[in-house]
Amino acid sequence: MIGILAAIGRAFLEGLAALGRLVMFAGTALGHMVRPPFYPRLIGRQMIEIGYFSLPVVALTTLFSGMVLALQSYTGFARFSAEGAIATVVVLSMTRELAPVLAGLMVAGRIGAAMAAEIGTMRVTEQIDALTVLSTDPYKYLVVPRLIAGATMLPLLVLIGDILGVFGGYLVAIYKLDFNAAAYLRRTADYLEFMDVVSGLVKASVFGFLVALTGCYHGYNSKGGAQGVGQATTNAVVSASILILVFNYIITELFFAK
Amino acid sequence: MSEPPNPPKIQLNGVRKAFGQKVVLDGIDYTLDEGESLVVIGGSGTGKSVLLKCILGILKPDAGSIRIDGEETVGVRGEEREKHLQKIGMLFQGSALFDSLPVWQNVAFRLIQGQGMERKEAKEIALGKLAQVGLAAPVAELYPAELSGGMQKRVALARAIASEPEIIFFDEPTTGLDPIMADVINDLIVASVRKLGATTISITHDMASARKIATKIAMIHGGRFIWAGDAKDIDRSGNAYVDQFIHGRAEGPIQMAVRRP
Ligand SMILES: Nc1ncnc2c1ncn2[C@@H]1O[C@H](COP(=O)(O)OP(=O)(O)OP(=O)(O)O)[C@@H](O)[C@H]1O
Ligand SMILES: [Mg+2]
């Protein structure tokens, strides 16, 4: 019994320590973000990497989520004759919840992993040491551009995801469930509030930051050869996903809890 | 008491570094004057690369003092540290080229990122340095992964000397090169040192190379410099360890931890 408690306690402390190191890393990076030199070229490159190349996967995920959402809520709501609400259900779930979380998780798998692998490889091949020796701060050169790109590009992706998700719901409602197009669109617009979209975009920005942060952190601190880099990649994706789910709750609470 | 007019370029005092239980450097003392070329020899894993990284500040020594131009570098950060680093060029043992950048941008990296030089001008200089290490212009557009190991080494050398630093570290500059290219590199190191008036520390296992580059030689063993002196005295060091090393004999005071068949 004591043994189990001790193990739980140790794991808990270990987790706290890891969180503390991540927060310190973020603090250092944010400190470097506001001090020159800046690397606009690198920020641009990361924005393309995150924004443009993640577009297909985010588009597909949100489109199909919107479609399945319409179908599910129709069959569910039909039991108490509330089919009319599905337009509202689709648009609210997409903007407030599904688009940011799904895009965040997708980007964590795609971008977070790639960042951890790239920076991890630079660490184990001494390229990060070489940066330092060549008078370039690795935080400014590697970490800051990724954080900026993550925090700015994910909201853009989510905005597109919102639209595609609603469009997916619309397609299913009109062509499969025989809704009236004009009425569906009106119901979509009627109950949607500005805050619904904004909260989703704020989430997206935080998630984008978290994905880039964990990717950079695990890459930066990777040890050993190829195995260490592989470990860093896995850790980056897992911790990004957990943080996204936790922060998703916190931000929802901040926006909507009365 | 006033400072002497010219403090030694690099001064090491009781430099110690351990990784966990394992003591790698156990009190290194050495004074290197301006314009001298020190070659550090010693077996694999004796801490030669670690010593260079301590001087660069990439690793923090557990104890001791490292002075460059008379100024303490251990524990300094920010702009102070930047000032020291700007004087130093380094050729990493594994080359450590940036694989996301083409060769010429690797060579010109400090000129562009560190000194804010125009890309066009920096490229000119980079091409010049590449030519010095025997690499033609088309190579400049390739990426490091597209080069052979020896070519990577030469690019790394060009990068180390590109900003014409006062101090240059060469960590095994000729390992992995054919003997002719190795000699070209040796000549190049000697020439650039003479041209720049640079102070250098080189690490090598290649005694031919050591004899060519060095004005001073030190041998590291068991975490200390067990012998140090002028390069010309290496053959009459009277030190059994040094003799065993320079003649490459398996028998002697240095015992390799291998099982004999
Ligand atoms: N970052 C590190 N963490 C833990 N141990 C390290 C680290 N760097 C070096 N070491 C250990 O320090 C010792 C000295 O390493 P170093 O790279 O300086 O050897 P070396 O003299 O350069 O050898 P070689 O001639 O093979 O390059 C080795 O035993 C190595 O395992
Ligand atoms: Mg070494």
Coordinates of C-alpha atoms and ligand atoms in Angstrom, one line a residue:
Chain A
M1 CA 0.0 0.0 0.0
I2 CA 2.7 2.4 1.1
G3 CA 4.7 1.3 -2.0
I4 CA 1.9 2.2 -4.3
L5 CA 1.4 5.6 -2.7
A6 CA 5.1 6.3 -2.9
A7 CA 5.1 5.4 -6.6
I8 CA 2.2 7.7 -7.3
G9 CA 3.8 10.4 -5.3
R10 CA 7.1 10.0 -7.1
A11 CA 5.3 10.1 -10.5
F12 CA 3.4 13.2 -9.4
L13 CA 6.5 15.0 -8.3
E14 CA 8.3 14.0 -11.5
G15 CA 5.4 15.4 -13.5
L16 CA 5.6 18.7 -11.6
A17 CA 9.3 18.9 -12.2
A18 CA 8.9 18.3 -15.9
L19 CA 6.1 21.0 -16.0
G20 CA 8.4 23.4 -14.2
R21 CA 11.2 22.8 -16.7
L22 CA 8.8 23.4 -19.6
V23 CA 7.6 26.6 -18.0
M24 CA 11.2 27.8 -17.5
F25 CA 11.9 27.0 -21.2
A26 CA 8.8 28.9 -22.3
G27 CA 9.9 31.9 -20.1
T28 CA 13.3 32.0 -21.6
A29 CA 11.9 31.8 -25.1
L30 CA 9.4 34.5 -24.4
G31 CA 12.2 36.7 -23.1
H32 CA 14.1 36.2 -26.3
M33 CA 11.0 36.9 -28.4
V34 CA 11.0 40.6 -27.5
R35 CA 14.7 41.2 -27.8
P36 CA 16.5 41.6 -31.2
P37 CA 17.9 40.2 -33.4
F38 CA 14.7 38.9 -35.1
Y39 CA 14.6 36.5 -38.0
P40 CA 11.7 37.4 -40.2
R41 CA 12.9 35.0 -42.9
L42 CA 12.8 32.1 -40.5
I43 CA 9.4 33.1 -39.1
G44 CA 8.1 33.2 -42.7
R45 CA 9.5 29.7 -43.4
Q46 CA 7.9 28.2 -40.3
M47 CA 4.6 29.9 -41.1
I48 CA 4.5 28.2 -44.5
E49 CA 5.6 25.0 -42.9
I50 CA 2.8 25.1 -40.3
G51 CA 0.1 27.0 -42.1
Y52 CA 0.3 25.9 -45.7
F53 CA 1.4 22.4 -45.4
S54 CA -1.0 21.5 -42.6
L55 CA -4.0 22.8 -44.6
P56 CA -4.9 19.6 -46.3
V57 CA -5.0 17.5 -43.2
V58 CA -6.9 20.1 -41.2
A59 CA -9.3 20.7 -44.1
L60 CA -10.1 17.0 -44.4
T61 CA -10.5 16.5 -40.6
T62 CA -12.9 19.4 -40.1
L63 CA -14.9 18.7 -43.3
F64 CA -15.6 15.1 -42.3
S65 CA -16.3 16.1 -38.7
G66 CA -18.9 18.6 -39.8
M67 CA -20.5 16.0 -42.0
V68 CA -20.6 13.3 -39.3
L69 CA -21.8 15.8 -36.8
A70 CA -24.8 16.6 -38.9
L71 CA -25.6 13.0 -39.5
Q72 CA -25.2 12.0 -35.8
S73 CA -27.2 14.8 -34.4
Y74 CA -30.0 14.2 -37.0
T75 CA -30.4 10.6 -36.0
G76 CA -30.1 11.4 -32.3
F77 CA -32.3 14.5 -32.3
A78 CA -35.0 12.8 -34.4
R79 CA -35.9 10.8 -31.3
F80 CA -37.4 13.9 -29.7
S81 CA -38.3 15.7 -32.9
A82 CA -35.5 18.4 -32.6
E83 CA -34.0 17.8 -36.1
G84 CA -34.3 21.6 -36.7
A85 CA -31.5 22.2 -34.2
I86 CA -28.7 20.5 -36.2
A87 CA -27.6 23.6 -38.0
T88 CA -27.0 25.2 -34.6
V89 CA -25.3 22.2 -33.2
V90 CA -22.9 21.9 -36.1
V91 CA -21.8 25.5 -36.1
L92 CA -21.5 25.8 -32.3
S93 CA -19.6 22.5 -31.9
M94 CA -17.3 23.3 -34.8
T95 CA -16.3 26.8 -33.9
R96 CA -16.1 26.4 -30.1
E97 CA -14.7 23.0 -29.8
L98 CA -14.1 20.6 -32.7
A99 CA -12.1 22.8 -35.1
P100 CA -9.6 24.0 -32.6
V101 CA -9.1 20.7 -30.8
L102 CA -9.0 18.6 -33.9
A103 CA -6.7 21.0 -35.7
G104 CA -4.5 21.2 -32.6
L105 CA -4.2 17.5 -32.3
M106 CA -3.5 17.0 -36.0
V107 CA -0.9 19.7 -36.0
A108 CA 0.7 18.2 -32.9
G109 CA 1.1 15.0 -34.8
R110 CA 2.4 16.6 -37.9
I111 CA 4.3 19.7 -36.8
G112 CA 5.2 19.0 -33.2
A113 CA 6.8 15.8 -34.1
A114 CA 8.7 17.3 -37.0
M115 CA 10.0 20.1 -34.8
A116 CA 11.2 17.7 -32.1
A117 CA 12.9 15.6 -34.7
E118 CA 14.6 18.5 -36.5
I119 CA 15.8 20.3 -33.4
G120 CA 16.7 17.0 -31.7
T121 CA 18.9 16.0 -34.6
M122 CA 20.5 19.4 -34.5
R123 CA 21.2 18.8 -30.8
V124 CA 22.8 15.4 -31.1
T125 CA 24.9 16.4 -34.2
E126 CA 26.2 19.5 -32.3
Q127 CA 24.5 21.9 -34.7
I128 CA 23.0 23.8 -31.7
D129 CA 26.5 24.1 -30.2
A130 CA 27.7 25.3 -33.6
L131 CA 25.0 28.0 -33.6
T132 CA 26.2 29.3 -30.2
V133 CA 29.8 29.3 -31.4
L134 CA 28.8 31.3 -34.5
S135 CA 27.3 34.1 -32.4
T136 CA 23.7 33.1 -32.9
D137 CA 21.3 32.4 -30.0
P138 CA 19.6 29.0 -30.6
Y139 CA 16.5 30.3 -28.7
K140 CA 16.2 33.2 -31.1
Y141 CA 17.1 31.3 -34.2
L142 CA 15.3 28.1 -33.6
V143 CA 12.6 28.4 -30.9
V144 CA 11.2 31.9 -31.3
P145 CA 10.3 31.6 -35.0
R146 CA 8.5 28.4 -34.4
L147 CA 6.5 29.7 -31.4
I148 CA 5.4 32.8 -33.3
A149 CA 4.4 30.7 -36.4
G150 CA 2.5 28.2 -34.2
A151 CA 0.6 30.9 -32.3
T152 CA -0.4 32.8 -35.5
M153 CA -1.0 30.1 -38.1
L154 CA -3.2 27.7 -36.1
P155 CA -6.0 30.3 -35.7
L156 CA -5.9 30.8 -39.5
L157 CA -6.2 27.1 -40.0
V158 CA -9.0 26.9 -37.5
L159 CA -10.9 29.7 -39.2
I160 CA -10.7 27.8 -42.5
G161 CA -11.6 24.6 -40.5
D162 CA -14.7 26.4 -39.1
I163 CA -15.9 27.2 -42.5
L164 CA -15.3 23.7 -43.9
G165 CA -16.9 22.1 -40.9
V166 CA -20.1 24.1 -41.4
F167 CA -19.9 23.4 -45.1
G168 CA -19.6 19.7 -44.4
G169 CA -22.7 19.8 -42.2
Y170 CA -24.5 21.8 -44.8
L171 CA -23.7 19.2 -47.5
V172 CA -25.1 16.3 -45.5
A173 CA -28.2 18.3 -44.3
I174 CA -29.1 19.5 -47.8
Y175 CA -28.2 16.5 -50.0
K176 CA -28.8 13.6 -47.7
L177 CA -31.3 14.8 -45.2
D178 CA -33.3 17.0 -47.5
F179 CA -33.2 20.2 -45.5
N180 CA -34.1 23.5 -47.1
A181 CA -30.8 25.2 -47.9
A182 CA -31.9 28.8 -47.1
A183 CA -33.5 27.7 -43.8
Y184 CA -30.4 25.7 -42.8
L185 CA -28.1 28.7 -43.4
R186 CA -30.4 31.0 -41.5
R187 CA -30.4 28.7 -38.5
T188 CA -26.6 28.5 -38.8
A189 CA -26.3 32.2 -38.6
D190 CA -29.1 33.0 -36.2
Y191 CA -27.6 31.4 -33.1
L192 CA -24.0 32.0 -33.8
E193 CA -22.4 34.6 -31.6
F194 CA -19.1 36.5 -32.3
M195 CA -17.7 35.1 -29.0
D196 CA -18.1 31.5 -30.2
V197 CA -15.7 32.1 -33.1
V198 CA -13.4 34.2 -31.0
S199 CA -13.1 31.6 -28.2
G200 CA -12.2 29.0 -30.8
L201 CA -9.5 31.2 -32.3
V202 CA -8.0 32.0 -28.9
K203 CA -7.9 28.3 -28.2
A204 CA -6.2 27.7 -31.6
S205 CA -3.6 30.3 -30.8
V206 CA -2.8 28.8 -27.5
F207 CA -2.7 25.3 -28.9
G208 CA -0.4 26.4 -31.7
F209 CA 1.9 27.9 -29.2
L210 CA 1.8 24.7 -27.1
V211 CA 2.5 22.4 -30.0
A212 CA 5.5 24.5 -31.0
L213 CA 6.7 24.8 -27.4
T214 CA 6.6 21.1 -26.6
G215 CA 8.2 20.3 -30.0
C216 CA 11.1 22.7 -29.4
Y217 CA 11.5 21.8 -25.8
H218 CA 11.8 18.0 -26.3
G219 CA 14.0 18.5 -29.3
Y220 CA 16.2 21.0 -27.6
N221 CA 16.7 18.6 -24.6
S222 CA 17.1 15.4 -26.5
K223 CA 20.1 13.2 -25.7
G224 CA 21.9 10.3 -27.3
G225 CA 21.7 9.5 -30.9
A226 CA 18.8 8.5 -33.1
Q227 CA 17.0 6.8 -30.2
G228 CA 17.0 9.9 -28.2
V229 CA 15.6 11.9 -31.1
G230 CA 12.8 9.3 -31.5
Q231 CA 12.0 9.5 -27.8
A232 CA 11.9 13.3 -28.0
T233 CA 9.5 13.1 -31.0
T234 CA 7.1 10.8 -29.1
N235 CA 7.3 12.9 -25.9
A236 CA 6.6 16.0 -27.9
V237 CA 3.4 14.6 -29.4
V238 CA 2.1 13.1 -26.2
S239 CA 2.7 16.1 -24.1
A240 CA 1.3 18.5 -26.7
S241 CA -1.9 16.4 -26.9
I242 CA -2.3 16.3 -23.1
L243 CA -1.7 20.0 -22.8
I244 CA -4.2 20.8 -25.6
L245 CA -6.9 18.8 -23.8
V246 CA -6.2 20.4 -20.4
F247 CA -6.0 24.0 -21.8
N248 CA -9.1 23.3 -23.9
Y249 CA -11.0 22.9 -20.6
I250 CA -9.4 25.9 -18.9
I251 CA -10.1 28.2 -21.8
T252 CA -13.7 27.0 -22.2
E253 CA -14.1 27.7 -18.5
L254 CA -12.7 31.2 -18.8
F255 CA -14.9 32.1 -21.7
F256 CA -18.2 30.5 -20.9
A257 CA -18.5 29.6 -17.2
K258 CA -21.0 32.0 -15.6
Chain B
M1 CA 50.8 45.7 -9.1
S2 CA 49.7 46.4 -12.7
E3 CA 48.6 44.0 -15.3
P4 CA 51.3 43.0 -17.8
P5 CA 50.7 44.7 -21.1
N6 CA 49.8 41.5 -23.0
P7 CA 48.1 38.9 -20.9
P8 CA 48.3 35.3 -22.3
K9 CA 45.7 34.6 -25.0
I10 CA 44.3 31.6 -23.3
Q11 CA 45.0 30.6 -19.7
L12 CA 43.6 27.5 -18.1
N13 CA 43.8 27.0 -14.3
G14 CA 42.7 23.8 -12.6
V15 CA 39.9 23.1 -15.0
R16 CA 37.8 20.2 -13.9
K17 CA 34.9 18.6 -15.5
A18 CA 33.0 15.4 -14.5
F19 CA 29.9 13.8 -15.9
G20 CA 28.2 12.2 -12.9
Q21 CA 30.8 10.0 -11.3
K22 CA 33.1 10.1 -14.3
V23 CA 35.9 12.6 -14.0
V24 CA 37.0 13.6 -17.5
L25 CA 39.1 16.7 -16.8
D26 CA 41.0 16.6 -13.5
G27 CA 42.8 19.9 -13.2
I28 CA 44.1 21.2 -16.5
D29 CA 46.7 24.0 -16.3
Y30 CA 48.1 25.6 -19.4
T31 CA 49.0 29.0 -20.7
L32 CA 49.0 29.7 -24.4
D33 CA 50.5 32.9 -25.7
E34 CA 49.2 34.8 -28.7
G35 CA 50.2 33.4 -32.1
E36 CA 51.1 30.0 -30.7
S37 CA 49.6 26.8 -32.1
L38 CA 49.0 24.2 -29.5
V39 CA 48.3 20.6 -30.5
V40 CA 46.6 18.4 -27.9
I41 CA 47.2 14.7 -28.3
G42 CA 45.9 11.8 -26.3
G43 CA 43.9 8.7 -26.5
S44 CA 40.3 8.4 -27.5
G45 CA 37.8 9.5 -24.9
T46 CA 40.4 11.3 -22.7
G47 CA 38.5 14.5 -22.8
K48 CA 40.0 16.5 -25.6
S49 CA 36.8 17.6 -27.1
V50 CA 35.3 18.3 -23.7
L51 CA 38.3 20.6 -23.0
L52 CA 37.5 22.7 -26.1
K53 CA 33.8 22.8 -25.2
C54 CA 34.7 24.1 -21.8
I55 CA 36.8 26.9 -23.2
L56 CA 33.9 27.8 -25.6
G57 CA 31.5 27.8 -22.7
I58 CA 29.3 25.1 -24.3
L59 CA 30.1 23.0 -21.2
K60 CA 30.5 24.6 -17.8
P61 CA 33.6 23.4 -15.9
D62 CA 32.9 22.2 -12.4
A63 CA 35.9 24.1 -11.1
G64 CA 38.8 26.2 -12.3
S65 CA 39.3 29.3 -14.3
I66 CA 39.6 29.9 -18.0
R67 CA 40.8 33.3 -19.1
I68 CA 40.8 34.7 -22.7
D69 CA 42.9 37.8 -23.1
G70 CA 43.1 37.9 -19.3
E71 CA 39.3 38.0 -18.8
E72 CA 37.5 35.2 -16.9
T73 CA 35.1 33.3 -19.1
V74 CA 33.7 30.7 -16.7
G75 CA 30.2 31.6 -15.7
V76 CA 29.9 34.7 -17.8
R77 CA 26.7 35.1 -19.9
G78 CA 25.0 37.3 -22.3
E79 CA 27.0 40.1 -24.1
E80 CA 30.1 39.4 -22.1
R81 CA 30.2 35.8 -23.3
E82 CA 29.3 36.9 -26.8
K83 CA 32.3 39.1 -26.8
H84 CA 34.6 36.1 -26.2
L85 CA 32.8 33.9 -28.7
Q86 CA 33.2 36.4 -31.4
K87 CA 37.0 35.9 -31.2
I88 CA 36.7 32.2 -31.6
G89 CA 36.2 29.9 -34.6
M90 CA 35.6 26.2 -34.2
L91 CA 35.8 23.2 -36.4
F92 CA 33.7 20.5 -34.7
Q93 CA 34.8 16.9 -34.7
G94 CA 31.6 15.8 -36.4
S95 CA 31.6 18.9 -38.6
A96 CA 28.2 20.0 -37.2
L97 CA 27.2 21.7 -40.5
F98 CA 23.6 23.1 -40.6
D99 CA 21.9 20.6 -42.8
S100 CA 19.0 22.9 -43.6
L101 CA 21.3 25.4 -45.3
P102 CA 23.4 25.1 -48.5
V103 CA 27.2 24.9 -48.2
W104 CA 27.9 28.6 -48.9
Q105 CA 25.4 29.8 -46.3
N106 CA 27.0 27.5 -43.8
V107 CA 30.4 29.1 -44.5
A108 CA 28.9 32.6 -44.5
F109 CA 26.7 32.0 -41.4
R110 CA 28.5 34.2 -38.9
L111 CA 29.0 36.9 -41.5
I112 CA 25.3 37.1 -42.3
Q113 CA 23.7 36.2 -39.0
G114 CA 26.3 37.5 -36.5
Q115 CA 27.7 40.5 -38.3
G116 CA 24.8 41.5 -40.5
M117 CA 26.8 41.5 -43.7
E118 CA 25.0 41.7 -47.1
R119 CA 24.3 38.2 -48.4
K120 CA 26.0 39.0 -51.7
E121 CA 29.2 40.1 -50.1
A122 CA 29.1 37.3 -47.7
K123 CA 28.7 34.8 -50.5
E124 CA 31.8 36.2 -52.3
I125 CA 33.8 35.6 -49.1
A126 CA 32.3 32.2 -48.6
L127 CA 33.2 31.2 -52.2
G128 CA 36.8 32.4 -51.6
K129 CA 37.1 30.3 -48.4
L130 CA 35.7 27.3 -50.2
A131 CA 38.2 27.7 -52.9
Q132 CA 41.0 27.8 -50.3
V133 CA 39.9 24.4 -49.0
G134 CA 39.8 23.0 -52.6
L135 CA 36.0 23.1 -53.1
A136 CA 34.8 24.6 -56.4
A137 CA 31.8 26.9 -56.8
P138 CA 29.2 24.3 -57.8
V139 CA 29.7 22.7 -54.4
A140 CA 28.6 25.9 -52.7
E141 CA 25.0 25.3 -53.8
L142 CA 24.8 21.7 -52.5
Y143 CA 23.5 20.8 -49.1
P144 CA 25.8 19.1 -46.5
A145 CA 24.0 15.8 -46.8
E146 CA 25.0 15.7 -50.5
L147 CA 28.7 15.8 -49.6
S148 CA 31.2 13.1 -48.7
G149 CA 32.6 13.1 -45.1
G150 CA 35.9 14.6 -46.2
M151 CA 34.1 17.4 -48.1
Q152 CA 32.0 18.1 -45.1
K153 CA 35.2 18.4 -43.0
R154 CA 36.6 21.0 -45.5
V155 CA 33.4 23.0 -45.4
A156 CA 33.5 23.0 -41.7
L157 CA 37.1 24.2 -41.9
A158 CA 36.1 27.0 -44.3
R159 CA 33.3 27.9 -41.9
A160 CA 35.7 28.1 -38.9
I161 CA 38.1 30.5 -40.6
A162 CA 35.5 32.5 -42.6
S163 CA 35.2 35.3 -40.1
E164 CA 38.9 35.4 -39.6
P165 CA 38.8 34.9 -35.8
E166 CA 41.7 35.6 -33.4
I167 CA 41.4 32.1 -31.9
I168 CA 40.6 28.9 -33.8
F169 CA 40.0 25.5 -32.5
F170 CA 40.4 22.5 -34.8
D171 CA 38.9 19.3 -33.4
E172 CA 40.5 16.5 -35.6
P173 CA 40.6 18.5 -38.8
T174 CA 42.2 15.8 -40.9
T175 CA 40.5 12.6 -39.6
G176 CA 38.7 10.9 -42.5
L177 CA 40.7 12.7 -45.2
D178 CA 43.0 11.0 -47.7
P179 CA 46.7 11.6 -46.9
I180 CA 47.1 14.1 -49.6
M181 CA 44.1 16.2 -48.7
A182 CA 45.1 15.9 -45.1
D183 CA 48.4 17.5 -45.9
V184 CA 46.6 20.2 -47.9
I185 CA 44.5 20.9 -44.9
N186 CA 47.6 21.0 -42.6
D187 CA 49.2 23.5 -45.0
L188 CA 46.0 25.5 -45.0
I189 CA 45.8 25.6 -41.3
V190 CA 49.4 26.7 -41.0
A191 CA 48.9 29.4 -43.7
S192 CA 45.7 30.8 -42.3
V193 CA 47.2 30.9 -38.8
R194 CA 50.2 32.7 -40.2
K195 CA 48.0 35.1 -42.2
L196 CA 45.6 35.8 -39.4
G197 CA 48.1 35.7 -36.7
A198 CA 45.6 33.5 -35.0
T199 CA 46.2 31.5 -31.8
T200 CA 45.0 27.9 -32.3
I201 CA 44.3 24.8 -30.4
S202 CA 44.1 21.6 -32.5
I203 CA 43.3 18.1 -31.6
T204 CA 44.6 15.3 -33.7
H205 CA 45.7 11.7 -33.6
D206 CA 47.8 12.2 -36.6
M207 CA 51.4 12.8 -35.6
A208 CA 52.4 14.0 -39.1
S209 CA 49.7 16.6 -38.8
A210 CA 50.7 17.5 -35.3
R211 CA 54.3 18.0 -36.3
K212 CA 53.3 20.3 -39.1
I213 CA 50.8 22.5 -37.3
A214 CA 52.2 22.7 -33.8
T215 CA 54.5 25.1 -32.1
K216 CA 53.5 23.6 -28.8
I217 CA 52.3 20.1 -27.9
A218 CA 50.5 18.8 -24.8
M219 CA 49.5 15.3 -24.1
I220 CA 46.3 14.6 -22.1
H221 CA 46.0 11.4 -20.0
G222 CA 43.9 10.7 -17.0
G223 CA 42.3 14.2 -17.0
R224 CA 45.6 16.1 -16.9
F225 CA 48.3 17.3 -19.2
I226 CA 51.0 14.8 -18.4
W227 CA 53.5 16.4 -20.7
A228 CA 53.6 19.8 -22.4
G229 CA 56.3 21.5 -24.2
D230 CA 57.7 22.9 -27.5
A231 CA 56.8 20.9 -30.6
K232 CA 60.4 20.4 -31.5
D233 CA 61.0 18.6 -28.2
I234 CA 58.3 16.0 -28.7
D235 CA 60.8 13.3 -29.7
R236 CA 62.9 13.8 -26.6
S237 CA 60.2 14.3 -24.1
G238 CA 61.6 11.6 -21.8
N239 CA 58.0 10.6 -21.1
A240 CA 57.0 7.0 -21.6
Y241 CA 53.4 7.9 -22.3
V242 CA 54.3 10.4 -25.0
D243 CA 56.7 8.0 -26.6
Q244 CA 54.2 5.2 -26.7
F245 CA 51.6 7.5 -28.2
I246 CA 53.8 9.1 -30.9
H247 CA 55.1 5.7 -32.0
G248 CA 51.7 4.1 -31.8
R249 CA 52.7 1.1 -29.7
A250 CA 50.2 -1.2 -28.0
E251 CA 52.8 -2.0 -25.3
G252 CA 53.6 0.7 -22.7
P253 CA 52.2 2.5 -19.7
I254 CA 48.9 3.3 -21.5
Q255 CA 46.8 0.2 -21.3
M256 CA 43.7 0.0 -23.6
A257 CA 40.7 -1.7 -22.0
V258 CA 40.4 -4.4 -24.6
R259 CA 40.6 -8.2 -24.2
R260 CA 43.5 -9.7 -26.0
P261 CA 42.7 -12.9 -27.9
Ligands
LIG1 N1 27.7 15.5 -22.8 C1 28.3 14.5 -22.2 N2 27.7 13.8 -21.2 C2 28.3 12.7 -20.6 N3 29.5 12.3 -20.9 C3 30.2 13.0 -21.8 C4 29.7 14.1 -22.5 N4 30.6 14.5 -23.4 C5 31.7 13.7 -23.3 N5 31.4 12.8 -22.3 C6 32.4 11.8 -21.9 O1 33.6 12.4 -21.7 C7 34.7 11.6 -22.1 C8 35.6 12.4 -23.0 O2 34.9 12.7 -24.2 P1 35.6 13.5 -25.4 O3 34.6 13.7 -26.5 O4 36.2 14.8 -24.9 O5 36.8 12.5 -25.9 P2 37.9 12.9 -26.9 O6 39.2 13.0 -26.1 O7 37.5 14.0 -27.7 O8 37.9 11.5 -27.7 P3 38.1 11.3 -29.3 O9 39.5 11.4 -29.6 O10 37.6 9.9 -29.5 O11 37.2 12.4 -30.0 C9 34.1 10.4 -22.8 O12 34.2 9.3 -22.0 C10 32.6 10.7 -23.0 O13 31.9 9.6 -22.7
MG2 MG 36.9 14.3 -29.6

